[in-house]
Tab-separated table of C-alpha atoms in Angstrom:
chain	number	residue	atom	x	y	z
A	1233	UNK	CA	30.228	-15.032	-3.376
A	1234	UNK	CA	26.987	-13.081	-2.442
A	1235	UNK	CA	26.264	-9.549	-1.215
A	1236	UNK	CA	22.992	-8.948	0.589
A	1237	UNK	CA	21.094	-5.618	1.261
A	1238	UNK	CA	19.512	-5.420	4.555
A	1239	UNK	CA	17.521	-2.038	4.763
A	1240	UNK	CA	16.753	-0.886	8.227
A	1241	UNK	CA	14.186	1.621	9.129
A	1242	UNK	CA	11.120	2.238	11.380
A	1243	UNK	CA	8.743	1.198	8.533
A	1244	UNK	CA	11.044	-1.243	6.528
A	1245	UNK	CA	10.999	-5.039	6.869
A	1246	UNK	CA	13.900	-4.887	9.437
A	1247	UNK	CA	12.958	-2.285	11.951
A	1248	UNK	CA	15.372	-2.381	14.749
A	1249	UNK	CA	19.141	-2.348	14.974
A	1250	UNK	CA	19.123	-5.428	16.991
A	1251	UNK	CA	17.014	-7.257	14.447
A	1252	UNK	CA	19.305	-6.242	11.775
A	1253	UNK	CA	22.390	-7.498	13.559
A	1254	UNK	CA	20.653	-10.745	14.302
A	1255	UNK	CA	19.704	-11.233	10.794
A	1256	UNK	CA	23.124	-10.381	9.531
A	1257	UNK	CA	24.532	-12.973	11.959
A	1258	UNK	CA	22.291	-15.716	10.551
A	1259	UNK	CA	23.211	-14.882	7.084
A	1260	UNK	CA	26.830	-14.982	7.762
A	1261	UNK	CA	26.346	-18.351	9.627
A	1262	UNK	CA	24.285	-19.897	6.815
A	1263	UNK	CA	26.853	-18.517	4.413
A	1264	UNK	CA	29.748	-20.095	6.127
A	1265	UNK	CA	28.071	-23.483	6.322
A	1266	UNK	CA	27.411	-23.351	2.617
A	1267	UNK	CA	30.916	-22.229	1.889
A	1268	UNK	CA	29.921	-18.841	0.682
A	1269	UNK	CA	31.705	-15.551	0.968
A	1270	UNK	CA	29.179	-12.961	2.209
A	1271	UNK	CA	28.991	-9.372	2.306
A	1272	UNK	CA	25.832	-8.425	4.462
A	1273	UNK	CA	25.224	-4.673	4.521
A	1274	UNK	CA	22.911	-2.794	6.771
A	1275	UNK	CA	21.523	0.121	4.744
A	1276	UNK	CA	19.275	3.139	5.286
A	1277	UNK	CA	15.711	2.021	4.934
A	1278	UNK	CA	13.982	5.126	6.300
A	1279	UNK	CA	12.573	6.144	2.787
A	1280	UNK	CA	12.218	4.495	-0.587
A	1281	UNK	CA	15.053	4.333	-3.015
A	1282	UNK	CA	14.462	5.451	-6.568
A	1283	UNK	CA	11.291	7.045	-8.015
A	1284	UNK	CA	9.208	3.869	-8.618
A	1285	UNK	CA	7.461	1.161	-6.590
A	1286	UNK	CA	6.356	-1.896	-8.562
A	1287	UNK	CA	8.091	-4.041	-11.234
A	1288	UNK	CA	7.895	-2.091	-14.195
A	1289	UNK	CA	8.532	1.235	-12.509
A	1290	UNK	CA	11.514	-0.082	-10.683
A	1291	UNK	CA	12.821	-1.644	-13.959
A	1292	UNK	CA	12.409	1.873	-15.591
A	1293	UNK	CA	14.627	3.489	-12.828
A	1294	UNK	CA	17.271	0.713	-13.191
A	1295	UNK	CA	17.450	1.235	-16.913
A	1296	UNK	CA	17.586	5.036	-16.510
A	1297	UNK	CA	20.587	4.713	-14.094
A	1298	UNK	CA	22.371	2.288	-16.641
A	1299	UNK	CA	21.665	4.728	-19.531
A	1300	UNK	CA	22.882	7.656	-17.519
A	1301	UNK	CA	19.655	9.472	-18.105
A	1302	UNK	CA	19.413	13.057	-16.587
A	1303	UNK	CA	16.246	11.880	-14.741
A	1304	UNK	CA	17.637	8.798	-13.258
A	1305	UNK	CA	17.240	8.822	-9.420
A	1306	UNK	CA	20.525	9.849	-7.909
A	1307	UNK	CA	19.965	7.756	-4.764
A	1308	UNK	CA	19.523	4.532	-6.774
A	1309	UNK	CA	22.616	5.480	-8.758
A	1310	UNK	CA	24.723	5.964	-5.627
A	1311	UNK	CA	23.507	2.673	-4.066
A	1312	UNK	CA	24.136	0.786	-7.134
A	1313	UNK	CA	27.744	2.138	-7.419
A	1314	UNK	CA	28.406	1.191	-3.714
A	1315	UNK	CA	27.241	-2.361	-4.050
A	1316	UNK	CA	28.973	-2.849	-7.406
A	1317	UNK	CA	32.185	-1.661	-5.965
A	1318	UNK	CA	31.751	-4.066	-2.905
A	1319	UNK	CA	31.211	-6.926	-5.363
A	1320	UNK	CA	34.370	-6.167	-7.304
A	1321	UNK	CA	36.317	-6.226	-4.124
A	1322	UNK	CA	35.479	-9.845	-3.830
A	1323	UNK	CA	38.393	-10.106	-6.285
A	1324	UNK	CA	41.713	-10.163	-4.395
A	1325	UNK	CA	43.350	-8.102	-7.142
A	1326	UNK	CA	40.943	-5.348	-6.756
A	1327	UNK	CA	41.560	-2.784	-4.081
A	1328	UNK	CA	38.974	-0.782	-2.048
A	1329	UNK	CA	40.316	2.417	-3.507
A	1330	UNK	CA	40.364	1.222	-7.000
A	1331	UNK	CA	36.730	-0.463	-6.933
A	1332	UNK	CA	34.644	2.742	-6.819
A	1333	UNK	CA	36.689	4.306	-9.657
A	1334	UNK	CA	36.359	1.295	-11.852
A	1335	UNK	CA	32.566	0.856	-11.464
A	1336	UNK	CA	31.874	4.639	-12.042
A	1337	UNK	CA	33.987	4.335	-15.264
A	1338	UNK	CA	31.929	1.250	-16.251
A	1339	UNK	CA	28.699	3.070	-15.620
A	1340	UNK	CA	29.452	6.454	-17.153
A	1341	UNK	CA	31.074	4.981	-20.317
A	1342	UNK	CA	27.875	2.893	-21.033
A	1343	UNK	CA	29.829	-0.329	-20.530
A	1344	UNK	CA	27.547	-1.490	-17.731
A	1345	UNK	CA	24.307	-0.793	-20.007
A	1346	UNK	CA	25.805	-2.625	-22.815
A	1347	UNK	CA	26.378	-5.741	-20.603
A	1348	UNK	CA	22.681	-5.361	-19.461
A	1349	UNK	CA	21.631	-5.376	-23.095
A	1350	UNK	CA	23.569	-8.521	-23.734
A	1351	UNK	CA	22.006	-10.155	-20.757
A	1352	UNK	CA	18.517	-9.254	-21.803
A	1353	UNK	CA	18.978	-10.439	-25.540
A	1354	UNK	CA	20.520	-13.814	-24.179
A	1355	UNK	CA	17.303	-14.382	-22.269
A	1356	UNK	CA	15.369	-14.230	-25.345
A	1357	UNK	CA	12.070	-12.519	-25.991
A	1358	UNK	CA	10.087	-11.569	-22.921
A	1359	UNK	CA	7.024	-13.713	-22.075
A	1360	UNK	CA	4.759	-10.688	-22.062
A	1361	UNK	CA	4.893	-6.958	-22.989
A	1362	UNK	CA	4.584	-4.863	-19.847
A	1363	UNK	CA	3.301	-1.390	-19.803
A	1364	UNK	CA	2.895	0.944	-16.881
A	1365	UNK	CA	-0.625	1.051	-15.762
A	1366	UNK	CA	-2.764	3.567	-17.466
A	1367	UNK	CA	-5.324	3.969	-14.786
A	1368	UNK	CA	-3.927	6.699	-12.491
A	1369	UNK	CA	-4.623	9.018	-9.847
A	1370	UNK	CA	-2.159	11.549	-8.248
A	1371	UNK	CA	-1.905	11.912	-4.548
A	1372	UNK	CA	-1.190	15.626	-3.590
A	1373	UNK	CA	-0.100	17.341	-0.317
A	1374	UNK	CA	-3.119	18.741	1.611
A	1375	UNK	CA	-1.031	21.640	3.199
A	1376	UNK	CA	2.176	23.676	2.909
A	1377	UNK	CA	5.174	22.137	4.769
A	1378	UNK	CA	8.138	19.701	4.717
A	1379	UNK	CA	8.065	16.128	4.202
A	1380	UNK	CA	9.311	14.835	7.483
A	1381	UNK	CA	8.791	11.266	7.115
A	1382	UNK	CA	7.600	8.503	4.618
A	1383	UNK	CA	5.993	5.288	5.779
A	1384	UNK	CA	7.606	2.666	3.534
A	1385	UNK	CA	5.112	-0.015	4.874
A	1386	UNK	CA	2.065	2.118	4.072
A	1387	UNK	CA	3.457	2.993	0.643
A	1388	UNK	CA	4.176	-0.756	-0.293
A	1389	UNK	CA	0.491	-1.469	0.887
A	1390	UNK	CA	-0.939	1.059	-1.589
A	1391	UNK	CA	1.312	-0.428	-4.372
A	1392	UNK	CA	-0.064	-3.867	-3.481
A	1393	UNK	CA	-3.608	-2.751	-3.440
A	1394	UNK	CA	-3.010	-1.392	-6.796
A	1395	UNK	CA	-2.083	-4.851	-8.115
A	1396	UNK	CA	1.847	-4.948	-7.663
A	1397	UNK	CA	3.961	-7.020	-7.892
A	1398	UNK	CA	1.695	-9.762	-9.528
A	1399	UNK	CA	0.449	-6.993	-12.041
A	1400	UNK	CA	3.857	-5.828	-13.259
A	1401	UNK	CA	2.458	-2.501	-14.552
A	1402	UNK	CA	0.985	-1.497	-11.263
A	1403	UNK	CA	2.840	0.601	-8.594
A	1404	UNK	CA	3.627	4.249	-7.506
A	1405	UNK	CA	5.514	6.839	-9.059
A	1406	UNK	CA	7.199	9.062	-6.343
A	1407	UNK	CA	7.550	12.903	-6.787
A	1408	UNK	CA	8.421	14.113	-3.212
A	1409	UNK	CA	11.304	12.945	-0.962
A	1410	UNK	CA	11.739	13.210	2.781
A	1411	UNK	CA	13.146	16.660	3.749
A	1412	UNK	CA	11.672	18.446	0.750
A	1413	UNK	CA	9.399	21.487	0.943
A	1414	UNK	CA	5.966	20.955	-0.595
A	1415	UNK	CA	3.014	23.128	-1.209
A	1416	UNK	CA	-0.734	22.356	-0.795
A	1417	UNK	CA	-1.829	20.605	-4.059
A	1418	UNK	CA	1.651	19.592	-4.988
A	1419	UNK	CA	1.945	15.914	-6.191
A	1420	UNK	CA	3.451	13.542	-3.820
A	1421	UNK	CA	3.067	10.488	-6.051
A	1422	UNK	CA	0.968	9.019	-8.683
A	1423	UNK	CA	-0.668	5.579	-8.414
A	1424	UNK	CA	-0.540	3.242	-11.601
A	1425	UNK	CA	-3.041	0.535	-11.993
A	1426	UNK	CA	-4.073	-1.616	-14.932
A	1427	UNK	CA	-7.569	-1.972	-13.780
A	1428	UNK	CA	-10.177	0.224	-12.240
A	1429	UNK	CA	-10.625	-2.271	-9.524
A	1430	UNK	CA	-6.897	-1.972	-8.648
A	1431	UNK	CA	-6.995	1.810	-8.627
A	1432	UNK	CA	-10.214	1.880	-6.343
A	1433	UNK	CA	-8.430	-0.531	-3.997
A	1434	UNK	CA	-5.344	1.814	-3.845
A	1435	UNK	CA	-7.553	4.713	-3.285
A	1436	UNK	CA	-9.216	2.991	-0.323
A	1437	UNK	CA	-5.743	2.366	1.095
A	1438	UNK	CA	-4.755	5.946	0.605
A	1439	UNK	CA	-7.928	7.137	2.477
A	1440	UNK	CA	-6.733	5.184	5.418
A	1441	UNK	CA	-2.946	6.454	5.300
A	1442	UNK	CA	-1.502	8.125	2.424
A	1443	UNK	CA	2.068	7.446	3.801
A	1444	UNK	CA	3.573	10.917	3.895
A	1445	UNK	CA	4.015	12.840	7.123
A	1446	UNK	CA	4.244	16.684	6.439
A	1447	UNK	CA	5.278	19.193	8.952
A	1448	UNK	CA	3.289	22.402	8.659
A	1449	UNK	CA	5.323	25.455	7.378
């Protein structure tokens, strides 16, 4: 059994509805040939999910959701619950009405976090200690307005320039979401790099396109 997420959006890896349907059909065809039961879900890829882009920052978000931290990103939590419920529904004994209740209980009770901790312990000590990059620069809005659109492709390019994903501590910390009002000088995101060279490369990408489209107030 396998569940596959296919984010669809104008700047996601899959950008048109037809491409998404074709990819879904291909996954299902290959899954059937391999004897797999697949659930291929076309999801909203118009904006990033979670607060971080880059291995360490994304892992931080995941653990925040599992720990039920107050600052855990709500959109990541909602998507995790949706997919976890779908996975439970692979069990014929689990109904579509019961699964969402069960996964929410597992998350809220701390049971999901306990399982993650056991999985981490079973894998042994990590091969390296990873810290979020200490070389930073904050990118701010240059005018008052509303975030109309976030270019996911441009954002990922900035994160890659900073060193992600090869440098696990590099990436972006997102502060502003699509649809939110922002003021001139308000932080949109912070770039993290573990080297000055990575930070300079990311700055260069930002100068080309900082990825946020803001409608003037």
